[in-house]
CSV table of C-alpha atoms in Angstrom, one decimal:
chain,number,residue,atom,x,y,z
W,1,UNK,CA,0.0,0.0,0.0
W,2,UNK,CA,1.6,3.4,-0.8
W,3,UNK,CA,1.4,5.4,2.4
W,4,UNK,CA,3.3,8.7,3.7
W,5,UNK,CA,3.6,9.0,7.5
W,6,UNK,CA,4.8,12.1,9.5
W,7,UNK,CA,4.6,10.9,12.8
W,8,UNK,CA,4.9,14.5,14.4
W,9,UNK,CA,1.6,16.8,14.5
W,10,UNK,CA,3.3,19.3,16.5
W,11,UNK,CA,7.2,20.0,16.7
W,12,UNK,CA,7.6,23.1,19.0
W,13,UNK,CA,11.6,24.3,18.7
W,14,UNK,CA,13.5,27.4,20.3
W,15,UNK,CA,15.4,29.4,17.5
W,16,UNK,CA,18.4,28.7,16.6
W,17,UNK,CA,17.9,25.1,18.2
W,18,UNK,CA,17.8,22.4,14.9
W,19,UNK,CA,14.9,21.3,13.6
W,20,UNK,CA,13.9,17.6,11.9
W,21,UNK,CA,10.5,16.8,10.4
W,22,UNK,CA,10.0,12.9,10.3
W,23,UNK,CA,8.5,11.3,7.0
W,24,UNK,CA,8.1,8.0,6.2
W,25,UNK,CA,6.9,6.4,3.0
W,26,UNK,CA,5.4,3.4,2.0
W,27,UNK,CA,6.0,2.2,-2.3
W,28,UNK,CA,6.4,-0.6,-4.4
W,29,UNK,CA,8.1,1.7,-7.1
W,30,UNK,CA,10.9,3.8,-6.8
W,31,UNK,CA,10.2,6.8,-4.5
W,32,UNK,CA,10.2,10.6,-6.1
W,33,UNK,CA,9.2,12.6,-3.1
W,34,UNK,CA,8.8,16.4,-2.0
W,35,UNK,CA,8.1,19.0,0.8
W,36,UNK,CA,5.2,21.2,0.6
W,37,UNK,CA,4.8,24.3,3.0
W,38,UNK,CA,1.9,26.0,4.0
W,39,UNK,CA,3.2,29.4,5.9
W,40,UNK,CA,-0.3,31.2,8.0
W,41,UNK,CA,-2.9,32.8,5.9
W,42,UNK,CA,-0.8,31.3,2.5
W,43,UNK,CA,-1.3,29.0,-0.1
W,44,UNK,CA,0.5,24.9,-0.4
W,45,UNK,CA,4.0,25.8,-2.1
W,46,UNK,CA,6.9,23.4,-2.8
W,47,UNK,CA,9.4,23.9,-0.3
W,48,UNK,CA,12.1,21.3,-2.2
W,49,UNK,CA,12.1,18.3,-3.8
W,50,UNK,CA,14.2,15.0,-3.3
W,51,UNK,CA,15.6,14.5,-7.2
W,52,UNK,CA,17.1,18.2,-7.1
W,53,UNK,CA,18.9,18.3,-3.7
W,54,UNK,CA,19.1,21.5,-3.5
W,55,UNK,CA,18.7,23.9,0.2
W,56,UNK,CA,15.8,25.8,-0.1
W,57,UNK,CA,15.2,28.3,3.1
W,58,UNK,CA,18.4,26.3,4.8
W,59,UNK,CA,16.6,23.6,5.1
W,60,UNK,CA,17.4,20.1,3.4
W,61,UNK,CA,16.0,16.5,3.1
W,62,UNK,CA,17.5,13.0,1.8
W,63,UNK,CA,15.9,10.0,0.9
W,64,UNK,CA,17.2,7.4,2.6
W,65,UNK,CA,15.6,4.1,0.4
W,66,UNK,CA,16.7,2.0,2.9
W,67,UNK,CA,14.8,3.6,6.2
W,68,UNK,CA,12.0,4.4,3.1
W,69,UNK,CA,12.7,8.1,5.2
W,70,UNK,CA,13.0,11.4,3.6
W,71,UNK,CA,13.2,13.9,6.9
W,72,UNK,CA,13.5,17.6,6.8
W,73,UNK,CA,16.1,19.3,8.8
W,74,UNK,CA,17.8,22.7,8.9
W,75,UNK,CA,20.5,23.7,11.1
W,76,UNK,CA,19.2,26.7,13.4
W,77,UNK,CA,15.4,27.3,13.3
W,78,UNK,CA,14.1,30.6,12.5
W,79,UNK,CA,10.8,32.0,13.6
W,80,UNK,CA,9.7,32.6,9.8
W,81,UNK,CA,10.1,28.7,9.5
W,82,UNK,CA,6.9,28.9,11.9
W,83,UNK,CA,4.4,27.0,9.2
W,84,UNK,CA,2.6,23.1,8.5
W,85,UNK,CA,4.9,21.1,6.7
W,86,UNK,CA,4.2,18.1,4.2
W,87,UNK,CA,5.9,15.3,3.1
W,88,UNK,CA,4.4,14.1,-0.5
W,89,UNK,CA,4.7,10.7,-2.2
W,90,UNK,CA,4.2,11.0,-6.4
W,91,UNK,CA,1.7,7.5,-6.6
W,92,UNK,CA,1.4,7.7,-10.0
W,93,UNK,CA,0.6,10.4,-12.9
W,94,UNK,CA,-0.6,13.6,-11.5
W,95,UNK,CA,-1.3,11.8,-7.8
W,96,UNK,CA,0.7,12.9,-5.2
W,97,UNK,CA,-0.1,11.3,-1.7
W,98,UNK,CA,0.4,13.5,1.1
W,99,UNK,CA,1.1,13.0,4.7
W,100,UNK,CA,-0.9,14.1,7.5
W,101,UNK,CA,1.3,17.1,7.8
W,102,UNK,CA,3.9,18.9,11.1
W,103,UNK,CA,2.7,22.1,12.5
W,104,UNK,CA,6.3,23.1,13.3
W,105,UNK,CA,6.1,26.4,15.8
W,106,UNK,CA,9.5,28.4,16.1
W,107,UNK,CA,9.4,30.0,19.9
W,108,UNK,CA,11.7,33.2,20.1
A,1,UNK,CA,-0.4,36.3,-13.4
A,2,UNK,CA,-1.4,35.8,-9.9
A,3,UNK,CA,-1.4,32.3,-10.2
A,4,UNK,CA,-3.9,29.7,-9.1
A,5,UNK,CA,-7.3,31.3,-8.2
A,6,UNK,CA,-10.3,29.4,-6.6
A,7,UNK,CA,-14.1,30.6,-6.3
A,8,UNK,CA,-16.2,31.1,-4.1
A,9,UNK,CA,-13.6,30.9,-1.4
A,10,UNK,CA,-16.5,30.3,1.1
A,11,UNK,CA,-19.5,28.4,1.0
A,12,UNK,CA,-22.0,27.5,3.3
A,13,UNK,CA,-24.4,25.4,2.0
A,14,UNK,CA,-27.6,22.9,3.5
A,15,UNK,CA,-27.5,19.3,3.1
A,16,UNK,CA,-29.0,18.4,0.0
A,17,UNK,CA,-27.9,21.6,-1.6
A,18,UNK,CA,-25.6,21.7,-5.2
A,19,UNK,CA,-22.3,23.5,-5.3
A,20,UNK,CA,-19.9,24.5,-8.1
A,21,UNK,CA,-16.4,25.2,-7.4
A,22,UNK,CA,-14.5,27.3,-10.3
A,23,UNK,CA,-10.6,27.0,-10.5
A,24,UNK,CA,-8.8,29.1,-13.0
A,25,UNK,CA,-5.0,27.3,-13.4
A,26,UNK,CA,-2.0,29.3,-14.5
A,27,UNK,CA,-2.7,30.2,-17.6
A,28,UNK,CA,0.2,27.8,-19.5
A,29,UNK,CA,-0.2,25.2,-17.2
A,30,UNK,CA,-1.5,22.0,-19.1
A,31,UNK,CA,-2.4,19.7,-16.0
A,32,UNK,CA,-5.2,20.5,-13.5
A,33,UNK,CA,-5.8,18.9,-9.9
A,34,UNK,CA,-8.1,18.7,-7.5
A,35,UNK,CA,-7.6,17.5,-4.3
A,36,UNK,CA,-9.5,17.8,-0.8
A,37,UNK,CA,-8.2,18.8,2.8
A,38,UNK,CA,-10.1,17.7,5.9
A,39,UNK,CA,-9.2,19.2,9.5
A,40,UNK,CA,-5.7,17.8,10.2
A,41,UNK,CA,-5.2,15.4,7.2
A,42,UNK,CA,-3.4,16.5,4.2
A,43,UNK,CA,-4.3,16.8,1.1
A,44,UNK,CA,-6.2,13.9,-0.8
A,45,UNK,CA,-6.2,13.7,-4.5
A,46,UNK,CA,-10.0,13.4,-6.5
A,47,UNK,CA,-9.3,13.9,-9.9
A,48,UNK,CA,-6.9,15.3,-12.5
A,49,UNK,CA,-7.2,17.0,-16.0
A,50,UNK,CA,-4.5,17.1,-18.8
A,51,UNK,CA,-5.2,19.8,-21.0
A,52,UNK,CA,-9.6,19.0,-21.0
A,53,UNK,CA,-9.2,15.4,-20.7
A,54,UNK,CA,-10.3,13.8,-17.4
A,55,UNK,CA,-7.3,10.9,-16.8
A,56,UNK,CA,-7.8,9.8,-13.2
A,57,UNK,CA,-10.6,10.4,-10.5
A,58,UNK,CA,-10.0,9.0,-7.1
A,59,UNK,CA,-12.3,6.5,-5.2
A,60,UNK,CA,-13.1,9.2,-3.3
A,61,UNK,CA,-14.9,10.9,-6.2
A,62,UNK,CA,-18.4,9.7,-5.4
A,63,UNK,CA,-21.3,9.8,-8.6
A,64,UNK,CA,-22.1,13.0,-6.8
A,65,UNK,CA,-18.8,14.7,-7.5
A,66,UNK,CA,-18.2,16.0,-11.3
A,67,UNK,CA,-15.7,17.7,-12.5
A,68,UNK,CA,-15.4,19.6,-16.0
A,69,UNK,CA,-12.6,21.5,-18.0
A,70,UNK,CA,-14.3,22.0,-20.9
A,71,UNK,CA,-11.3,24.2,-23.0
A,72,UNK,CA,-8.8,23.1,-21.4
A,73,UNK,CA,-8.0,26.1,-19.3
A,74,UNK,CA,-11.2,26.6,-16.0
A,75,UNK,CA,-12.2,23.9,-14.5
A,76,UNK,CA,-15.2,23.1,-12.4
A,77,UNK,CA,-16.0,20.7,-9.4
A,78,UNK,CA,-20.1,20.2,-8.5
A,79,UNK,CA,-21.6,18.5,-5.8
A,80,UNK,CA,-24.6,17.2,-6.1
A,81,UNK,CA,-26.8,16.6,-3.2
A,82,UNK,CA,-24.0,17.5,-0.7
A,83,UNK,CA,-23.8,16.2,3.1
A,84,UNK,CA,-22.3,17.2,6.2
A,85,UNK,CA,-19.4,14.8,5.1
A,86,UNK,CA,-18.4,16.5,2.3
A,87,UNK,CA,-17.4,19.8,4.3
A,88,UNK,CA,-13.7,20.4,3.7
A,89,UNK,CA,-11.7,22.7,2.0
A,90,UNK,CA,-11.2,22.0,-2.0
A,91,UNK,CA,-7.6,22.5,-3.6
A,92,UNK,CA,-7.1,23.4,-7.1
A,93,UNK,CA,-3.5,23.1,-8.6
A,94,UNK,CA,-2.1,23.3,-11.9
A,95,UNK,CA,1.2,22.0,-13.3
A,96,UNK,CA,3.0,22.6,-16.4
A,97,UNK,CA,4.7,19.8,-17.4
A,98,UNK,CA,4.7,16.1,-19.3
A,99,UNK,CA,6.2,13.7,-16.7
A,100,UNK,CA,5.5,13.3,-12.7
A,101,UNK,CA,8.0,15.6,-11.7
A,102,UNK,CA,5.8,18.8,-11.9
A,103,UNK,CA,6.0,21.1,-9.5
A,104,UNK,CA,1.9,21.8,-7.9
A,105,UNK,CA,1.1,25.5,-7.6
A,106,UNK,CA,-2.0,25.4,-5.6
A,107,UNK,CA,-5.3,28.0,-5.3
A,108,UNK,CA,-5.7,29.1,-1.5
A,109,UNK,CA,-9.0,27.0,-1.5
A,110,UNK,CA,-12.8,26.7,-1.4
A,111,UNK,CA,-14.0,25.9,2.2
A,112,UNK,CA,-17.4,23.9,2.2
A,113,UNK,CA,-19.3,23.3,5.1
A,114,UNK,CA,-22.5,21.2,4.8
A,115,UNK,CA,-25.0,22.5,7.4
């Protein structure tokens, strides 16, 4: 069954403390995966994407096809980083399949 | 271009009631989605358009759920007969793009709540 799990509702951090957002997957196929972000009051956006491993906002991600993982981390938390994060499976054309989502709150 | 735009943004409706959602895609995009968001679940894919052509709906797309892109560039979703279940909020996104690796810009959303 193709399944995305973020195991964290609710990740409260200090700034400048590091921050990790859990995401496991579940897929018979080889895995292309993503992080959405949904900042207050704004639209879903891609925050980054696992085929491009690029840093976006300091924060990165790597699929680790062993662990079926692909967490989110950056560094030093910053209050702007304040938002719900989701990790998203592609499942097939035009289907992505979302986890339940991280409210990740950034306390000064 | 102020990307993905959804309408009405609100709608409070009575069971039993129709409703139309309207999305309006970037305008080059060729792909159209809809997906729905409960309360603390992420988003769950219904259907999605390449160019007007319907090519997937979800389970989850009863026989009261339709949804239309008749040129290839709007697209509607319509309720029929709605009930207190169906109140969620319903994403639009668009993609540009011929592969799975298409980024989703996403409309901020049509709420429905089913009195």
């Amino acid at each position: 069954a193709q399944r995305v799990t973020q195991p964290e509702k609710l990740l409260s951090v200090f700034k400048g403390a590091p921050v990790e957002l859990k995401c496991n997957y579940s897929y018979s196929g080889s895995p292309e995966l993503f992080w959405y972000v949904q900042y207050s009051r704004q639209r879903l956006q891609l925050l980054l994407r696992h085929i491009s491993r690029e840093s976006i906002k300091g924060f990165t991600a790597d699929l680790n096809k062993g662990e079926t993982s692909f967490h989110l981390k950056k560094p030093f938390a910053q209050e702007e980083d304040s938002a719900m994060y989701y990790c998203a499976l592609v499942v097939g054309w035009g289907k992505f399949q979302f986890g339940a989502g991280t409210q990740v709150v950034v306390t000064p | 271009d102020t990307g993905v735009s959804q309408d009405p943004r609100h709608k409070i409706t009575k069971r039993g009631q129709n409703v139309t959602f309207r999305c309006d895609p970037i305008s080059e995009h060729n792909r159209l989605y809809w997906y729905r968001q409960t309360l603390g679940q992420g988003p769950e894919f219904l259907t999605y358009f390449q160019n007007e052509a319907q090519l997937e709906k979800s389970r989850l797309l009863s026989d009261r759920f339709s949804a239309e892109r008749p040129k290839g560039s709007f697209s509607t979703l319509e309720i029929q007969r709605t009930e207190q279940g169906d109140s969620a909020m319903y994403l639009c996104a668009s993609s540009l793009g011929s592969g799975e690796r298409g980024e989703l810009f996403f409309g901020e959303g049509s709420r429905l709540t089913v009195l």
